[in-house]
Amino acid sequence: MWKASKSIVYSDDGGFRRGLCMSYLRAVENREAACRIDLTPLAGVLLVLLALFMLAIPESKRLTGVHNGSYMESWGRIPPAIHLVLTRHDRMFWNREVVSTREVHARLIALGHQIRQPSLQVFADDDVAWDRLHRILVDADNQGVNTIDLMSDPDLEGYR
């Protein structure tokens, strides 16, 4: 059993000293300490680290300019997000174009093979059957679409 105590008087080199100590007590024998660990140096180190972190906090708020233009220029721009809308009338729209379930599947396959994939934002009416929505989300995940956003937008008037 470990026991931490403060101001323990102990002897390690013939002299006595007060400090913070953790000792391991034997449970079987008459509760003598089997070993003692002096925690006083550890407490000092922790106080020094605390002081360093307190001094470093104001420095973290200073803005530092980072230029990573060569990487960003080589990467290029990410294409705009794709809007997939599911309506309560069993209609689906891919960027305002009416599509069938097979077309959505084919487009998800093509989207999953792109290197710079746009995010797929799925909008659904309140009354859409959950199994339809679930099938679309699982299909997009299975085809390797990296970013799938389930959006809640009550303004789907243009799609009805």
JSON list of C-alpha atoms in Angstrom, two decimals:
[
{"chain": "A", "resi": 1, "resn": "MET", "atom": "CA", "xyz": [0.00, 0.00, 0.00]},
{"chain": "A", "resi": 2, "resn": "TRP", "atom": "CA", "xyz": [1.39, 3.43, -0.96]},
{"chain": "A", "resi": 3, "resn": "LYS", "atom": "CA", "xyz": [1.23, 6.21, 1.56]},
{"chain": "A", "resi": 4, "resn": "ALA", "atom": "CA", "xyz": [2.09, 9.83, 0.84]},
{"chain": "A", "resi": 5, "resn": "SER", "atom": "CA", "xyz": [2.82, 12.02, 3.80]},
{"chain": "A", "resi": 6, "resn": "LYS", "atom": "CA", "xyz": [4.25, 15.43, 4.50]},
{"chain": "A", "resi": 7, "resn": "SER", "atom": "CA", "xyz": [6.95, 16.37, 7.00]},
{"chain": "A", "resi": 8, "resn": "ILE", "atom": "CA", "xyz": [8.20, 12.85, 7.57]},
{"chain": "A", "resi": 9, "resn": "VAL", "atom": "CA", "xyz": [11.43, 12.58, 9.52]},
{"chain": "A", "resi": 10, "resn": "TYR", "atom": "CA", "xyz": [13.63, 9.96, 7.90]},
{"chain": "A", "resi": 11, "resn": "SER", "atom": "CA", "xyz": [17.27, 9.09, 7.59]},
{"chain": "A", "resi": 12, "resn": "ASP", "atom": "CA", "xyz": [18.99, 8.24, 4.32]},
{"chain": "A", "resi": 13, "resn": "ASP", "atom": "CA", "xyz": [22.68, 8.96, 4.98]},
{"chain": "A", "resi": 14, "resn": "GLY", "atom": "CA", "xyz": [22.80, 9.08, 8.72]},
{"chain": "A", "resi": 15, "resn": "GLY", "atom": "CA", "xyz": [21.21, 12.52, 9.06]},
{"chain": "A", "resi": 16, "resn": "PHE", "atom": "CA", "xyz": [17.61, 13.45, 9.57]},
{"chain": "A", "resi": 17, "resn": "ARG", "atom": "CA", "xyz": [15.67, 15.64, 7.22]},
{"chain": "A", "resi": 18, "resn": "ARG", "atom": "CA", "xyz": [12.11, 16.87, 6.79]},
{"chain": "A", "resi": 19, "resn": "GLY", "atom": "CA", "xyz": [10.44, 16.74, 3.39]},
{"chain": "A", "resi": 20, "resn": "LEU", "atom": "CA", "xyz": [7.73, 15.25, 1.23]},
{"chain": "A", "resi": 21, "resn": "CYS", "atom": "CA", "xyz": [8.03, 11.50, 0.98]},
{"chain": "A", "resi": 22, "resn": "MET", "atom": "CA", "xyz": [6.11, 8.60, -0.49]},
{"chain": "A", "resi": 23, "resn": "SER", "atom": "CA", "xyz": [6.66, 5.24, 1.14]},
{"chain": "A", "resi": 24, "resn": "TYR", "atom": "CA", "xyz": [5.57, 1.73, 0.34]},
{"chain": "A", "resi": 25, "resn": "LEU", "atom": "CA", "xyz": [4.26, -0.02, 3.42]},
{"chain": "A", "resi": 26, "resn": "ARG", "atom": "CA", "xyz": [4.34, -3.74, 3.82]},
{"chain": "A", "resi": 27, "resn": "ALA", "atom": "CA", "xyz": [0.85, -5.00, 4.53]},
{"chain": "A", "resi": 28, "resn": "VAL", "atom": "CA", "xyz": [1.99, -8.33, 5.96]},
{"chain": "A", "resi": 29, "resn": "GLU", "atom": "CA", "xyz": [4.55, -7.33, 8.52]},
{"chain": "A", "resi": 30, "resn": "ASN", "atom": "CA", "xyz": [4.29, -4.69, 11.18]},
{"chain": "A", "resi": 31, "resn": "ARG", "atom": "CA", "xyz": [3.68, -1.82, 8.73]},
{"chain": "A", "resi": 32, "resn": "GLU", "atom": "CA", "xyz": [7.31, -0.87, 8.23]},
{"chain": "A", "resi": 33, "resn": "ALA", "atom": "CA", "xyz": [8.24, 1.11, 5.16]},
{"chain": "A", "resi": 34, "resn": "ALA", "atom": "CA", "xyz": [9.76, -1.16, 2.53]},
{"chain": "A", "resi": 35, "resn": "CYS", "atom": "CA", "xyz": [11.03, 1.76, 0.46]},
{"chain": "A", "resi": 36, "resn": "ARG", "atom": "CA", "xyz": [10.78, 5.51, 0.48]},
{"chain": "A", "resi": 37, "resn": "ILE", "atom": "CA", "xyz": [10.79, 7.91, -2.43]},
{"chain": "A", "resi": 38, "resn": "ASP", "atom": "CA", "xyz": [11.76, 11.51, -1.77]},
{"chain": "A", "resi": 39, "resn": "LEU", "atom": "CA", "xyz": [9.31, 13.79, -3.59]},
{"chain": "A", "resi": 40, "resn": "THR", "atom": "CA", "xyz": [10.89, 17.10, -2.56]},
{"chain": "A", "resi": 41, "resn": "PRO", "atom": "CA", "xyz": [13.03, 17.42, -5.75]},
{"chain": "A", "resi": 42, "resn": "LEU", "atom": "CA", "xyz": [10.00, 16.51, -7.86]},
{"chain": "A", "resi": 43, "resn": "ALA", "atom": "CA", "xyz": [7.95, 19.26, -6.24]},
{"chain": "A", "resi": 44, "resn": "GLY", "atom": "CA", "xyz": [10.75, 21.75, -6.97]},
{"chain": "A", "resi": 45, "resn": "VAL", "atom": "CA", "xyz": [10.92, 20.70, -10.61]},
{"chain": "A", "resi": 46, "resn": "LEU", "atom": "CA", "xyz": [7.14, 21.01, -10.96]},
{"chain": "A", "resi": 47, "resn": "LEU", "atom": "CA", "xyz": [7.23, 24.53, -9.49]},
{"chain": "A", "resi": 48, "resn": "VAL", "atom": "CA", "xyz": [9.95, 25.55, -11.97]},
{"chain": "A", "resi": 49, "resn": "LEU", "atom": "CA", "xyz": [7.92, 24.13, -14.87]},
{"chain": "A", "resi": 50, "resn": "LEU", "atom": "CA", "xyz": [4.83, 25.97, -13.65]},
{"chain": "A", "resi": 51, "resn": "ALA", "atom": "CA", "xyz": [6.78, 29.24, -13.57]},
{"chain": "A", "resi": 52, "resn": "LEU", "atom": "CA", "xyz": [8.12, 28.64, -17.10]},
{"chain": "A", "resi": 53, "resn": "PHE", "atom": "CA", "xyz": [4.66, 27.94, -18.47]},
{"chain": "A", "resi": 54, "resn": "MET", "atom": "CA", "xyz": [3.27, 31.03, -16.78]},
{"chain": "A", "resi": 55, "resn": "LEU", "atom": "CA", "xyz": [5.98, 33.11, -18.42]},
{"chain": "A", "resi": 56, "resn": "ALA", "atom": "CA", "xyz": [5.38, 31.48, -21.81]},
{"chain": "A", "resi": 57, "resn": "ILE", "atom": "CA", "xyz": [1.60, 32.06, -21.92]},
{"chain": "A", "resi": 58, "resn": "PRO", "atom": "CA", "xyz": [1.81, 35.74, -23.01]},
{"chain": "A", "resi": 59, "resn": "GLU", "atom": "CA", "xyz": [4.22, 34.75, -25.80]},
{"chain": "A", "resi": 60, "resn": "SER", "atom": "CA", "xyz": [1.73, 32.31, -27.27]},
{"chain": "A", "resi": 61, "resn": "LYS", "atom": "CA", "xyz": [-0.67, 35.16, -28.05]},
{"chain": "A", "resi": 62, "resn": "ARG", "atom": "CA", "xyz": [1.84, 36.93, -30.27]},
{"chain": "A", "resi": 63, "resn": "LEU", "atom": "CA", "xyz": [1.08, 36.42, -33.97]},
{"chain": "A", "resi": 64, "resn": "THR", "atom": "CA", "xyz": [3.75, 34.83, -36.09]},
{"chain": "A", "resi": 65, "resn": "GLY", "atom": "CA", "xyz": [3.59, 34.95, -39.86]},
{"chain": "A", "resi": 66, "resn": "VAL", "atom": "CA", "xyz": [3.94, 31.58, -41.56]},
{"chain": "A", "resi": 67, "resn": "HIS", "atom": "CA", "xyz": [4.30, 31.39, -45.32]},
{"chain": "A", "resi": 68, "resn": "ASN", "atom": "CA", "xyz": [3.56, 28.01, -46.83]},
{"chain": "A", "resi": 69, "resn": "GLY", "atom": "CA", "xyz": [2.69, 29.27, -50.27]},
{"chain": "A", "resi": 70, "resn": "SER", "atom": "CA", "xyz": [4.66, 26.72, -52.26]},
{"chain": "A", "resi": 71, "resn": "TYR", "atom": "CA", "xyz": [2.76, 23.84, -50.72]},
{"chain": "A", "resi": 72, "resn": "MET", "atom": "CA", "xyz": [-0.63, 25.48, -51.10]},
{"chain": "A", "resi": 73, "resn": "GLU", "atom": "CA", "xyz": [0.08, 26.50, -54.70]},
{"chain": "A", "resi": 74, "resn": "SER", "atom": "CA", "xyz": [1.09, 22.97, -55.63]},
{"chain": "A", "resi": 75, "resn": "TRP", "atom": "CA", "xyz": [-2.02, 21.54, -53.99]},
{"chain": "A", "resi": 76, "resn": "GLY", "atom": "CA", "xyz": [-4.46, 23.77, -55.81]},
{"chain": "A", "resi": 77, "resn": "ARG", "atom": "CA", "xyz": [-7.96, 24.71, -54.83]},
{"chain": "A", "resi": 78, "resn": "ILE", "atom": "CA", "xyz": [-10.47, 22.26, -53.46]},
{"chain": "A", "resi": 79, "resn": "PRO", "atom": "CA", "xyz": [-13.59, 22.14, -55.64]},
{"chain": "A", "resi": 80, "resn": "PRO", "atom": "CA", "xyz": [-16.83, 23.58, -54.23]},
{"chain": "A", "resi": 81, "resn": "ALA", "atom": "CA", "xyz": [-19.06, 21.34, -52.14]},
{"chain": "A", "resi": 82, "resn": "ILE", "atom": "CA", "xyz": [-21.58, 19.03, -53.77]},
{"chain": "A", "resi": 83, "resn": "HIS", "atom": "CA", "xyz": [-25.16, 19.44, -52.57]},
{"chain": "A", "resi": 84, "resn": "LEU", "atom": "CA", "xyz": [-27.20, 16.25, -52.48]},
{"chain": "A", "resi": 85, "resn": "VAL", "atom": "CA", "xyz": [-30.82, 16.94, -51.53]},
{"chain": "A", "resi": 86, "resn": "LEU", "atom": "CA", "xyz": [-33.32, 14.26, -50.52]},
{"chain": "A", "resi": 87, "resn": "THR", "atom": "CA", "xyz": [-36.95, 15.38, -50.58]},
{"chain": "A", "resi": 88, "resn": "ARG", "atom": "CA", "xyz": [-40.00, 13.82, -48.98]},
{"chain": "A", "resi": 89, "resn": "HIS", "atom": "CA", "xyz": [-41.41, 13.07, -52.45]},
{"chain": "A", "resi": 90, "resn": "ASP", "atom": "CA", "xyz": [-38.65, 10.48, -53.16]},
{"chain": "A", "resi": 91, "resn": "ARG", "atom": "CA", "xyz": [-36.72, 12.86, -55.39]},
{"chain": "A", "resi": 92, "resn": "MET", "atom": "CA", "xyz": [-32.98, 13.45, -55.24]},
{"chain": "A", "resi": 93, "resn": "PHE", "atom": "CA", "xyz": [-31.06, 16.46, -56.51]},
{"chain": "A", "resi": 94, "resn": "TRP", "atom": "CA", "xyz": [-27.32, 16.54, -57.20]},
{"chain": "A", "resi": 95, "resn": "ASN", "atom": "CA", "xyz": [-26.36, 20.24, -57.39]},
{"chain": "A", "resi": 96, "resn": "ARG", "atom": "CA", "xyz": [-29.96, 21.18, -58.36]},
{"chain": "A", "resi": 97, "resn": "GLU", "atom": "CA", "xyz": [-30.12, 18.44, -61.03]},
{"chain": "A", "resi": 98, "resn": "VAL", "atom": "CA", "xyz": [-32.69, 15.65, -60.59]},
{"chain": "A", "resi": 99, "resn": "VAL", "atom": "CA", "xyz": [-30.92, 12.27, -60.37]},
{"chain": "A", "resi": 100, "resn": "SER", "atom": "CA", "xyz": [-31.90, 8.66, -59.77]},
{"chain": "A", "resi": 101, "resn": "THR", "atom": "CA", "xyz": [-30.48, 6.34, -57.13]},
{"chain": "A", "resi": 102, "resn": "ARG", "atom": "CA", "xyz": [-28.27, 4.60, -59.71]},
{"chain": "A", "resi": 103, "resn": "GLU", "atom": "CA", "xyz": [-26.93, 7.94, -60.92]},
{"chain": "A", "resi": 104, "resn": "VAL", "atom": "CA", "xyz": [-26.12, 8.96, -57.35]},
{"chain": "A", "resi": 105, "resn": "HIS", "atom": "CA", "xyz": [-24.28, 5.66, -56.86]},
{"chain": "A", "resi": 106, "resn": "ALA", "atom": "CA", "xyz": [-22.27, 6.16, -60.07]},
{"chain": "A", "resi": 107, "resn": "ARG", "atom": "CA", "xyz": [-21.41, 9.74, -59.12]},
{"chain": "A", "resi": 108, "resn": "LEU", "atom": "CA", "xyz": [-20.34, 8.66, -55.63]},
{"chain": "A", "resi": 109, "resn": "ILE", "atom": "CA", "xyz": [-17.98, 6.10, -57.19]},
{"chain": "A", "resi": 110, "resn": "ALA", "atom": "CA", "xyz": [-16.47, 8.82, -59.40]},
{"chain": "A", "resi": 111, "resn": "LEU", "atom": "CA", "xyz": [-16.25, 11.19, -56.43]},
{"chain": "A", "resi": 112, "resn": "GLY", "atom": "CA", "xyz": [-14.47, 8.59, -54.31]},
{"chain": "A", "resi": 113, "resn": "HIS", "atom": "CA", "xyz": [-11.72, 8.19, -56.95]},
{"chain": "A", "resi": 114, "resn": "GLN", "atom": "CA", "xyz": [-10.87, 11.89, -57.12]},
{"chain": "A", "resi": 115, "resn": "ILE", "atom": "CA", "xyz": [-7.66, 13.07, -55.48]},
{"chain": "A", "resi": 116, "resn": "ARG", "atom": "CA", "xyz": [-9.00, 16.46, -54.38]},
{"chain": "A", "resi": 117, "resn": "GLN", "atom": "CA", "xyz": [-12.48, 15.58, -53.28]},
{"chain": "A", "resi": 118, "resn": "PRO", "atom": "CA", "xyz": [-15.10, 18.22, -52.59]},
{"chain": "A", "resi": 119, "resn": "SER", "atom": "CA", "xyz": [-17.22, 17.69, -49.52]},
{"chain": "A", "resi": 120, "resn": "LEU", "atom": "CA", "xyz": [-20.56, 15.99, -50.00]},
{"chain": "A", "resi": 121, "resn": "GLN", "atom": "CA", "xyz": [-23.26, 17.98, -48.21]},
{"chain": "A", "resi": 122, "resn": "VAL", "atom": "CA", "xyz": [-26.44, 15.97, -47.77]},
{"chain": "A", "resi": 123, "resn": "PHE", "atom": "CA", "xyz": [-29.63, 17.94, -47.14]},
{"chain": "A", "resi": 124, "resn": "ALA", "atom": "CA", "xyz": [-32.78, 16.05, -46.16]},
{"chain": "A", "resi": 125, "resn": "ASP", "atom": "CA", "xyz": [-36.39, 17.05, -45.62]},
{"chain": "A", "resi": 126, "resn": "ASP", "atom": "CA", "xyz": [-37.90, 16.47, -42.21]},
{"chain": "A", "resi": 127, "resn": "ASP", "atom": "CA", "xyz": [-40.16, 13.73, -43.57]},
{"chain": "A", "resi": 128, "resn": "VAL", "atom": "CA", "xyz": [-37.52, 11.74, -45.48]},
{"chain": "A", "resi": 129, "resn": "ALA", "atom": "CA", "xyz": [-37.44, 8.05, -44.64]},
{"chain": "A", "resi": 130, "resn": "TRP", "atom": "CA", "xyz": [-34.38, 7.36, -42.50]},
{"chain": "A", "resi": 131, "resn": "ASP", "atom": "CA", "xyz": [-33.53, 4.19, -44.41]},
{"chain": "A", "resi": 132, "resn": "ARG", "atom": "CA", "xyz": [-33.11, 6.20, -47.65]},
{"chain": "A", "resi": 133, "resn": "LEU", "atom": "CA", "xyz": [-30.84, 8.68, -45.92]},
{"chain": "A", "resi": 134, "resn": "HIS", "atom": "CA", "xyz": [-28.92, 5.87, -44.25]},
{"chain": "A", "resi": 135, "resn": "ARG", "atom": "CA", "xyz": [-28.38, 4.06, -47.57]},
{"chain": "A", "resi": 136, "resn": "ILE", "atom": "CA", "xyz": [-27.00, 7.23, -49.19]},
{"chain": "A", "resi": 137, "resn": "LEU", "atom": "CA", "xyz": [-24.63, 7.93, -46.29]},
{"chain": "A", "resi": 138, "resn": "VAL", "atom": "CA", "xyz": [-23.38, 4.33, -46.16]},
{"chain": "A", "resi": 139, "resn": "ASP", "atom": "CA", "xyz": [-22.94, 4.25, -49.94]},
{"chain": "A", "resi": 140, "resn": "ALA", "atom": "CA", "xyz": [-20.91, 7.47, -49.87]},
{"chain": "A", "resi": 141, "resn": "ASP", "atom": "CA", "xyz": [-18.73, 6.10, -47.08]},
{"chain": "A", "resi": 142, "resn": "ASN", "atom": "CA", "xyz": [-18.22, 2.78, -48.88]},
{"chain": "A", "resi": 143, "resn": "GLN", "atom": "CA", "xyz": [-17.18, 4.54, -52.09]},
{"chain": "A", "resi": 144, "resn": "GLY", "atom": "CA", "xyz": [-14.40, 6.45, -50.30]},
{"chain": "A", "resi": 145, "resn": "VAL", "atom": "CA", "xyz": [-15.89, 9.93, -50.00]},
{"chain": "A", "resi": 146, "resn": "ASN", "atom": "CA", "xyz": [-13.70, 11.70, -47.44]},
{"chain": "A", "resi": 147, "resn": "THR", "atom": "CA", "xyz": [-16.01, 14.44, -46.18]},
{"chain": "A", "resi": 148, "resn": "ILE", "atom": "CA", "xyz": [-19.72, 13.81, -45.73]},
{"chain": "A", "resi": 149, "resn": "ASP", "atom": "CA", "xyz": [-21.71, 16.59, -44.07]},
{"chain": "A", "resi": 150, "resn": "LEU", "atom": "CA", "xyz": [-25.27, 15.99, -42.96]},
{"chain": "A", "resi": 151, "resn": "MET", "atom": "CA", "xyz": [-26.84, 19.43, -43.18]},
{"chain": "A", "resi": 152, "resn": "SER", "atom": "CA", "xyz": [-30.10, 20.61, -41.70]},
{"chain": "A", "resi": 153, "resn": "ASP", "atom": "CA", "xyz": [-31.56, 23.39, -43.80]},
{"chain": "A", "resi": 154, "resn": "PRO", "atom": "CA", "xyz": [-35.27, 24.11, -43.49]},
{"chain": "A", "resi": 155, "resn": "ASP", "atom": "CA", "xyz": [-35.23, 26.23, -46.67]},
{"chain": "A", "resi": 156, "resn": "LEU", "atom": "CA", "xyz": [-35.54, 23.58, -49.39]},
{"chain": "A", "resi": 157, "resn": "GLU", "atom": "CA", "xyz": [-38.36, 25.35, -51.22]},
{"chain": "A", "resi": 158, "resn": "GLY", "atom": "CA", "xyz": [-36.59, 25.32, -54.59]},
{"chain": "A", "resi": 159, "resn": "TYR", "atom": "CA", "xyz": [-36.36, 21.53, -54.58]},
{"chain": "A", "resi": 160, "resn": "ARG", "atom": "CA", "xyz": [-40.03, 20.60, -54.18]}
]
